[in-house]
Amino acid sequence: AQPLSSSYTAFTREIGKLSELVEDSDTLRVVKAQFLQRCAPLRQRSETTERSEPIDLEGVFASLRTIAGAVTAADLAWLEHYCDRGSKKAPSDEERDEPDLDRQEQLVLAAQRRAVREFKVLLQHRYGSIPRAWRRLLDREGNGAITGEDLELAMEEMRWENGDATELWDQIVGVDTDAMTLKDLFPEGAELVKTFKARCVETFGSLAAAFEALEAERRPLVAKEEFRIFCRVIKFDGNHKSLFDYLDERGAGHILLHSIDERTTNEVFGLKAKAQSTFEYRDLETLPTKAPRITLAERAAEQCAENQRDPDDGRSHRKELLDLLRARFDSPVRAWGAIFDLRGKGSVTKDEFFVGCSVAGYTGSKTRLWEELGIKANKGVRLRDIAPDEVQECTNFRAASGKQLGRIIAAIEASKGKRAKTEGARIPEEEFKSMLTKIGYKGGHKSLMAHLDPAGTGVVNSKSLRSFYDEKKDDKALNSLLQTHRMRKQDAWQKKLKGMRVESTRDLAATQGDLLARGREQRAQRTEPERVRREVFAVLSKRFGSIAKAWKLALNPSDSAELTPDVFIDGLKRGGVLEATAPQDKVDKYLRLYEYLMSGDSAATGLRLSHLDPRVDEMLEEFKQRCCERYGSIWQAFDEFDPEAVGKIDKQKFVRLCHEIKATDGVHRLLHYLDPESEGEVTLEDIDKDAADDARDACEERREQIRQYKALDEKQNRLHMLAAPRDMSSSSSIAAGRDRKMEAARKALADFKAKLTKRHGNLPRAWRALFPDEAREADYETFSTVCSKLGFKPLMVWRGLGLEVEEDEDEEDPEEGVGLGTLTLEVFEPNAARDFEELKRRVEERWGSFLIAFADLDPEGALEVSARQFAAFCGECQFRRNERRLFDYLSLDGETVQLKALDKRSVRRHKRRQRRRKGLPPDSEEEEEEEGAEADAEDDGEEKPRVLSPQEEDCLRRFGDFCLRRFGSRARAWRAIDPNAIGVLRKQEFLKAVAATGYAGGQTNLWSALVGDGNRLSLQEFDPEGFETLVAFRHAMVAKFSDLKRPFEEQGQPTKRFSYEAFSKLCRRASVTLPSQKLFAMLAARDAVGWSEIRFLEGWDWRAGKERPKRQQPTRDTSLSASLPPRVAGQGSLGMDMRPRVVVPPRSVSLPALPSPIRATWNDRHQVADHAGNKDEQMLHQVCYVRTQAAERCRRRVAQQLREIPTAQWIAENIPVSDDEDDEYDDDDDV
């Protein structure tokens, strides 16, 4: 700490501030070489500061840096805070002067400071921000500094009367300063720039990277909205509006990045881009500001000054007029005939010329224009005087054409027909261009065509062109052309006027009636298909609920891809839209609807569902896409919700799947399409047949793997691990001895594994070294030899592994005995198997399957990978466990891993793909291997009776005795386990229900004994005999009464209940061959049987030969509560019924509340007793002065907000001042 303090003191005294070390860096950090160079003076002794020892700069750098090779601005800030933490803050100049002032002078000084604050607030309120007010009010000329006179003028303009300009100047810049800059008035601007740079470095690592990431259309020129978005990206917590106004020197709504950091801008964008953006910034117009208020006298003086301004002698008025005529009429010739020479005289007077200029929109001096033309006042103006170049161009064309033009015009009119000879032929641009080519004219065709087309229609009339050709004098040729166009225009107008003659009332009414009838007929024909479509959709939606359901049930019951017109008509008849014997006109109407629906799809050959309801196909595609996004593929989503590969899921699962993939929009429409019969099930093949097949294959693989695991457990004698826990009622001394043996065995196993890990690196590699020849299991004799060589007791290690040991119970020596069973690598190192399972999950998340992963891992088809490739593969799929241990677990030789060790089936498919890609025929051995694998899969798919272990049989026997003793039968016990009549229970539901019945045995072992590896349990598995009894009873009742509910109905309601005698008569009446007493005992509640006890049978699947309970929605069954016996209390550890469960309070993992909670204040009226006369007063005192927790919380929140955001900043960000409010303030000032 002492060298850091010494270096900080020496640097601040001899060099300057610490922040200067990183000011030139765009990353706000300094490397070691730069640090040593800038701090080089500290290596020498200093006589001025009385420093006798040099500073160890390398040690200081090593102590300061928190990142490799550099010291950041945060490190320097920490050093400054660390060294100044005990020193008293130096008082400011204002605080230093105040103690010497008396009370009156202090009040005056406080008033002057308050005036400065109010002046700044007024500037911010009037102009939006202080930088904007500086440029628009104080420094309008852009000098960068102002004088006291400028400040005084600004105060007069703002009508500031709360202080003197001199006092305001002294408070802002001081007495001895002659100029004020923006930094003096707004020092927060520089701090905002520093904060902005720091946020850029924190977000992107450096200022250069931040500039490169900034999204702007014309970088390094940034618009205001682009700057605001970037401030949000870097989480800039300052006032971005004030910062933008501070950097926008011209008020153009844009800023230059080199105004933030010029060196970084040059590095990132280059000097050329910087110069170009600077020129663009200078060309930008300043954003409009509110015009200052001027008086009428000032305005008149300004106008007089404009009138007295000297004219621009270099101005060409004729050129301006020609540019205007070309812009408005495309040609001065066309403009001459349109607005100047209206009578076709060839020349116009001065007044007519001035009128034409005004009509054209010419705003210049017409007198100057006349003088520039050089025409006398009494002379006329011709087209040649205004546009000599255009006239000369037409003359050149006339001279170049010669006599050819007449022949060409005649040929054109002859080709256009007889009407062209009288009215003239229309010559388009391409034909006119080819005509000029034939003539040999060298000029441009577009400008010439504009001259010869007075109407501006884009074509040249042959009649006008002939008049131009027939005129003998060149000066009158254009006039003749314009005169011909004028006459044609008048003739057309006369014809139009003749056609606009109003007919008689009778004829007009008849014409209007015909037009109205024709329009109504056309509108009816045009709107009929849409109207019929709405009617058809309304009928189908009302009857079926949706168009998708109507498509499945009525329009397309055969599920074909497209509908022909005949099939569509038949579907409308089935849907109730069209009668069976409908007339032909109605059939034709719906055939037109058929064509209307297909009118927008030219590729379709028939009607599809997308023509009726396009949203269904879109939602189905969206459903598939979201399944792929959520689960990796569609079949994985199916496998998640249909693990048994039934091919169907119920409605609730489908809705939950839609919620899981975030596709809830239109889920009912999808259900109508996928389940039109409302069976409550969705067939997965209707969504995607290939995905359903893949899910079925995955389920078969999973079942095959489970069977292999079970076979492996049976082979290695590990079935005892699935057995129920042994009875712990033996003596405590024997149990203690066993615990001591197990503790010693576990310790020996830990030492054995530690030694192997230290010698070989991990346990799978040690296994390969101890048991060669690729062995995956070892008997006790082989294991004993290996342990003895390593100096361990084999029986202790064998017992520690959890394997069986045969030993004499009377023998106290733990080393006397023989190990039973075999040891596998999975038991020896269970973490390796967990690593493999984790790898499978990661591969499914990354690639979806091992087949796709093998395509990336083994593109050449080597079917094996090295350790380096396997490590890269694990990194790609983000495997976070021990990949080296997994490699040694899967490898047989320690060098490579065969891909078949990961997934045999995917390897076979990968090998087939590789041979197909290389163009090789399939391998015969491979085909035999595939056939053998498929045969094995078929053999494994046959349902075989499950063999129960002795522990499972004992567990089932004890549970059966418990059910008979407590409930009387297993069927009644099932109704207690399933009180909500769900029908089919999951594992967790069964475990909770069994615990509630009072059974104290192992619920997990009981579940395994009942269903094995299954995940569902129903009465069929719980009590097969009782299930068959209920099935026979239901069949007999339905065969007799056609409905199970009918015998229990009274006056239309199922309220009838049967006692034992009445129930026996009912069974005899229905010819039930089963014992009625057994049935009554299974079903009765409160000594009677009613519909509430029978109705759970209706939720089962009653298809012939496939009777099975189905899972239902939970419905509370209270009929059994009175008939069940009370829960037994238990008789301790030696009892026969149950043992009381040990209740342990839950462990708390929460941390103590460090901040003290808000408490109520002291009640200073606690001694006042409550009575009828002071109830209101006591209540008000409690609310206002005692229970103040809510008020205290509100006060703390407000104080926190005030500390985080200053009031002026909050006002500037949340209460912007508009121009209308500025006008209101100005009006108030005028008053």
PDB file of C-alpha atoms in Angstrom, residues 129 525 620 920 972 992 1157 1198:
ATOM      1  CA  SER A 129     -31.439  22.507 -23.406  1.00  0.00           C
ATOM      2  CA  GLN A 525     -72.761 -10.546 -60.774  1.00  0.00           C
ATOM      3  CA  LEU A 620     -50.117 -26.410 -39.037  1.00  0.00           C
ATOM      4  CA  LEU A 920     -21.332 -48.217 -53.904  1.00  0.00           C
ATOM      5  CA  ARG A 972     -62.644 -51.059  -2.895  1.00  0.00           C
ATOM      6  CA  LYS A 992     -49.409 -40.108  -2.742  1.00  0.00           C
ATOM      7  CA  PRO A1157     -37.788  -4.360   8.876  1.00  0.00           C
ATOM      8  CA  VAL A1198     -39.122   8.895  -3.120  1.00  0.00           C
TER       9      VAL A1198
END
